[in-house]
mmCIF file of N, CA and C and ligand atoms in Angstrom:
data_model
loop_
_atom_site.group_PDB
_atom_site.id
_atom_site.type_symbol
_atom_site.label_atom_id
_atom_site.label_comp_id
_atom_site.label_asym_id
_atom_site.label_seq_id
_atom_site.Cartn_x
_atom_site.Cartn_y
_atom_site.Cartn_z
ATOM 1 N N MET A 1 0.840 -1.198 0.000
ATOM 2 C CA MET A 1 0.000 0.000 0.000
ATOM 3 C C MET A 1 0.870 1.241 0.000
ATOM 4 N N THR A 2 0.432 2.260 -0.713
ATOM 5 C CA THR A 2 1.201 3.497 -0.798
ATOM 6 C C THR A 2 0.426 4.640 -0.142
ATOM 7 N N TYR A 3 1.146 5.568 0.425
ATOM 8 C CA TYR A 3 0.493 6.724 1.030
ATOM 9 C C TYR A 3 0.842 7.998 0.265
ATOM 10 N N ASP A 4 1.332 7.819 -0.960
ATOM 11 C CA ASP A 4 1.761 8.965 -1.771
ATOM 12 C C ASP A 4 0.633 9.952 -2.013
ATOM 13 N N ARG A 5 -0.583 9.419 -2.199
ATOM 14 C CA ARG A 5 -1.698 10.299 -2.566
ATOM 15 C C ARG A 5 -2.568 10.645 -1.364
ATOM 16 N N LEU A 6 -2.156 10.214 -0.190
ATOM 17 C CA LEU A 6 -2.936 10.497 1.009
ATOM 18 C C LEU A 6 -2.789 11.974 1.383
ATOM 19 N N VAL A 7 -3.946 12.632 1.588
ATOM 20 C CA VAL A 7 -3.906 14.061 1.904
ATOM 21 C C VAL A 7 -4.193 14.252 3.389
ATOM 22 N N CYS A 8 -3.409 15.112 4.024
ATOM 23 C CA CYS A 8 -3.532 15.368 5.457
ATOM 24 C C CYS A 8 -4.803 16.159 5.754
ATOM 25 N N ALA A 9 -5.493 15.781 6.845
ATOM 26 C CA ALA A 9 -6.702 16.490 7.246
ATOM 27 C C ALA A 9 -6.361 17.805 7.939
ATOM 28 N N ASN A 10 -5.146 17.938 8.390
ATOM 29 C CA ASN A 10 -4.741 19.124 9.158
ATOM 30 C C ASN A 10 -4.249 20.252 8.250
ATOM 31 N N CYS A 11 -3.378 19.931 7.278
ATOM 32 C CA CYS A 11 -2.776 20.980 6.456
ATOM 33 C C CYS A 11 -3.150 20.832 4.978
ATOM 34 N N ALA A 12 -3.882 19.762 4.625
ATOM 35 C CA ALA A 12 -4.367 19.540 3.260
ATOM 36 C C ALA A 12 -3.235 19.355 2.253
ATOM 37 N N ALA A 13 -2.052 19.070 2.723
ATOM 38 C CA ALA A 13 -0.927 18.756 1.834
ATOM 39 C C ALA A 13 -0.735 17.240 1.825
ATOM 40 N N PRO A 14 -0.039 16.701 0.816
ATOM 41 C CA PRO A 14 0.218 15.252 0.809
ATOM 42 C C PRO A 14 0.974 14.826 2.069
ATOM 43 N N VAL A 15 0.501 13.745 2.688
ATOM 44 C CA VAL A 15 1.125 13.255 3.927
ATOM 45 C C VAL A 15 2.596 12.913 3.702
ATOM 46 N N SER A 16 2.920 12.439 2.487
ATOM 47 C CA SER A 16 4.296 12.031 2.195
ATOM 48 C C SER A 16 5.275 13.201 2.281
ATOM 49 N N GLU A 17 4.771 14.434 2.173
ATOM 50 C CA GLU A 17 5.664 15.598 2.265
ATOM 51 C C GLU A 17 6.000 15.941 3.710
ATOM 52 N N GLY A 18 5.181 15.511 4.651
ATOM 53 C CA GLY A 18 5.476 15.721 6.067
ATOM 54 C C GLY A 18 5.538 17.182 6.472
ATOM 55 N N ARG A 19 4.589 17.979 6.017
ATOM 56 C CA ARG A 19 4.648 19.420 6.274
ATOM 57 C C ARG A 19 4.275 19.795 7.705
ATOM 58 N N CYS A 20 3.450 19.018 8.373
ATOM 59 C CA CYS A 20 3.038 19.359 9.736
ATOM 60 C C CYS A 20 3.191 18.120 10.632
ATOM 61 N N PRO A 21 3.103 18.280 11.955
ATOM 62 C CA PRO A 21 3.290 17.134 12.861
ATOM 63 C C PRO A 21 2.291 16.013 12.599
ATOM 64 N N VAL A 22 1.071 16.356 12.176
ATOM 65 C CA VAL A 22 0.070 15.322 11.877
ATOM 66 C C VAL A 22 0.527 14.484 10.690
ATOM 67 N N CYS A 23 1.051 15.147 9.667
ATOM 68 C CA CYS A 23 1.588 14.447 8.500
ATOM 69 C C CYS A 23 2.687 13.473 8.922
ATOM 70 N N ARG A 24 3.618 13.975 9.705
ATOM 71 C CA ARG A 24 4.767 13.146 10.088
ATOM 72 C C ARG A 24 4.328 11.951 10.933
ATOM 73 N N ALA A 25 3.349 12.177 11.824
ATOM 74 C CA ALA A 25 2.842 11.083 12.664
ATOM 75 C C ALA A 25 2.160 10.032 11.795
ATOM 76 N N ASN A 26 1.353 10.479 10.828
ATOM 77 C CA ASN A 26 0.666 9.543 9.940
ATOM 78 C C ASN A 26 1.665 8.778 9.085
ATOM 79 N N ARG A 27 2.681 9.487 8.616
ATOM 80 C CA ARG A 27 3.674 8.848 7.766
ATOM 81 C C ARG A 27 4.397 7.736 8.533
ATOM 82 N N GLU A 28 4.783 8.026 9.780
ATOM 83 C CA GLU A 28 5.469 7.019 10.590
ATOM 84 C C GLU A 28 4.563 5.823 10.862
ATOM 85 N N ARG A 29 3.289 6.112 11.177
ATOM 86 C CA ARG A 29 2.349 5.035 11.481
ATOM 87 C C ARG A 29 2.164 4.141 10.259
ATOM 88 N N LEU A 30 2.001 4.754 9.080
ATOM 89 C CA LEU A 30 1.783 3.968 7.859
ATOM 90 C C LEU A 30 3.009 3.152 7.512
ATOM 91 N N GLN A 31 4.190 3.688 7.771
ATOM 92 C CA GLN A 31 5.405 2.941 7.473
ATOM 93 C C GLN A 31 5.549 1.748 8.405
ATOM 94 N N GLN A 32 5.103 1.914 9.665
ATOM 95 C CA GLN A 32 5.219 0.822 10.630
ATOM 96 C C GLN A 32 4.220 -0.289 10.351
ATOM 97 N N GLU A 33 3.153 0.016 9.597
ATOM 98 C CA GLU A 33 2.143 -0.999 9.307
ATOM 99 C C GLU A 33 2.673 -2.051 8.347
ATOM 100 N N ASN A 34 3.739 -1.750 7.640
ATOM 101 C CA ASN A 34 4.323 -2.720 6.728
ATOM 102 C C ASN A 34 5.579 -3.309 7.369
ATOM 103 N N PRO A 35 5.484 -4.504 7.963
ATOM 104 C CA PRO A 35 6.627 -5.070 8.675
ATOM 105 C C PRO A 35 7.774 -5.433 7.760
ATOM 106 N N PHE A 36 7.519 -5.566 6.459
ATOM 107 C CA PHE A 36 8.580 -5.943 5.534
ATOM 108 C C PHE A 36 9.307 -4.735 4.958
ATOM 109 N N ALA A 37 8.843 -3.528 5.285
ATOM 110 C CA ALA A 37 9.457 -2.328 4.729
ATOM 111 C C ALA A 37 10.900 -2.179 5.198
ATOM 112 N N GLY A 38 11.189 -2.621 6.440
ATOM 113 C CA GLY A 38 12.533 -2.464 6.974
ATOM 114 C C GLY A 38 13.468 -3.602 6.612
ATOM 115 N N LEU A 39 12.927 -4.652 5.987
ATOM 116 C CA LEU A 39 13.765 -5.799 5.652
ATOM 117 C C LEU A 39 14.391 -5.612 4.274
ATOM 118 N N ASN A 40 15.636 -5.994 4.151
ATOM 119 C CA ASN A 40 16.259 -5.933 2.825
ATOM 120 C C ASN A 40 16.020 -7.248 2.091
ATOM 121 N N PRO A 41 16.156 -7.251 0.769
ATOM 122 C CA PRO A 41 15.841 -8.448 -0.026
ATOM 123 C C PRO A 41 16.609 -9.688 0.410
ATOM 124 N N MET A 42 17.862 -9.525 0.829
ATOM 125 C CA MET A 42 18.644 -10.696 1.238
ATOM 126 C C MET A 42 18.044 -11.362 2.474
ATOM 127 N N THR A 43 17.521 -10.549 3.392
ATOM 128 C CA THR A 43 16.879 -11.107 4.587
ATOM 129 C C THR A 43 15.636 -11.889 4.197
ATOM 130 N N LEU A 44 14.862 -11.341 3.266
ATOM 131 C CA LEU A 44 13.657 -12.032 2.813
ATOM 132 C C LEU A 44 14.008 -13.350 2.138
ATOM 133 N N ILE A 45 15.055 -13.349 1.309
ATOM 134 C CA ILE A 45 15.478 -14.573 0.607
ATOM 135 C C ILE A 45 15.937 -15.615 1.627
ATOM 136 N N ALA A 46 16.683 -15.178 2.655
ATOM 137 C CA ALA A 46 17.158 -16.100 3.681
ATOM 138 C C ALA A 46 15.980 -16.708 4.434
ATOM 139 N N LEU A 47 14.992 -15.875 4.787
ATOM 140 C CA LEU A 47 13.811 -16.383 5.489
ATOM 141 C C LEU A 47 13.052 -17.380 4.619
ATOM 142 N N LEU A 48 12.941 -17.070 3.330
ATOM 143 C CA LEU A 48 12.238 -17.957 2.400
ATOM 144 C C LEU A 48 12.956 -19.298 2.291
ATOM 145 N N ALA A 49 14.285 -19.261 2.223
ATOM 146 C CA ALA A 49 15.074 -20.492 2.129
ATOM 147 C C ALA A 49 14.879 -21.352 3.369
ATOM 148 N N ILE A 50 14.844 -20.719 4.541
ATOM 149 C CA ILE A 50 14.635 -21.459 5.792
ATOM 150 C C ILE A 50 13.253 -22.102 5.785
ATOM 151 N N LEU A 51 12.262 -21.336 5.309
ATOM 152 C CA LEU A 51 10.890 -21.848 5.255
ATOM 153 C C LEU A 51 10.797 -23.055 4.329
ATOM 154 N N ILE A 52 11.414 -22.953 3.152
ATOM 155 C CA ILE A 52 11.379 -24.053 2.177
ATOM 156 C C ILE A 52 12.086 -25.285 2.762
ATOM 157 N N ALA A 53 13.219 -25.079 3.424
ATOM 158 C CA ALA A 53 13.951 -26.186 4.032
ATOM 159 C C ALA A 53 13.110 -26.863 5.108
ATOM 160 N N ALA A 54 12.407 -26.074 5.917
ATOM 161 C CA ALA A 54 11.570 -26.631 6.977
ATOM 162 C C ALA A 54 10.423 -27.442 6.393
ATOM 163 N N VAL A 55 9.794 -26.932 5.336
ATOM 164 C CA VAL A 55 8.680 -27.642 4.691
ATOM 165 C C VAL A 55 9.192 -28.941 4.066
ATOM 166 N N ALA A 56 10.339 -28.891 3.408
ATOM 167 C CA ALA A 56 10.919 -30.076 2.782
ATOM 168 C C ALA A 56 11.249 -31.132 3.830
ATOM 169 N N LEU A 57 11.770 -30.707 4.963
ATOM 170 C CA LEU A 57 12.112 -31.610 6.046
ATOM 171 C C LEU A 57 10.863 -32.285 6.601
ATOM 172 N N LEU A 58 9.807 -31.493 6.820
ATOM 173 C CA LEU A 58 8.543 -32.041 7.326
ATOM 174 C C LEU A 58 7.952 -33.030 6.337
ATOM 175 N N ALA A 59 7.985 -32.688 5.047
ATOM 176 C CA ALA A 59 7.425 -33.563 4.013
ATOM 177 C C ALA A 59 8.210 -34.874 3.974
ATOM 178 N N HIS A 60 9.511 -34.794 4.178
ATOM 179 C CA HIS A 60 10.347 -35.996 4.134
ATOM 180 C C HIS A 60 10.056 -36.901 5.331
ATOM 181 N N GLN A 61 9.797 -36.292 6.484
ATOM 182 C CA GLN A 61 9.559 -37.073 7.706
ATOM 183 C C GLN A 61 8.208 -37.766 7.668
ATOM 184 N N THR A 62 7.188 -37.101 7.114
ATOM 185 C CA THR A 62 5.848 -37.663 7.119
ATOM 186 C C THR A 62 5.645 -38.656 5.982
ATOM 187 N N ALA A 63 6.440 -38.555 4.907
ATOM 188 C CA ALA A 63 6.232 -39.432 3.742
ATOM 189 C C ALA A 63 6.810 -40.821 3.984
HETATM 190 ZN ZN1 LIG B 101 -0.386 17.832 7.620
#
């Protein structure tokens, strides 16, 4: 989700510009709602590899 077009109710400017404290608070809150925003691609790939290995291990044990 993007907040580029979100307009602030306080100053009527785009929230992404952070012109007033309300804008900045909303911007921080929206950024925190995406837990993957702070992760870099290598971390995601590593997590995915661990997940695939765990699933493969479980499938091997039950089969
Ligand atoms: Zn504002």
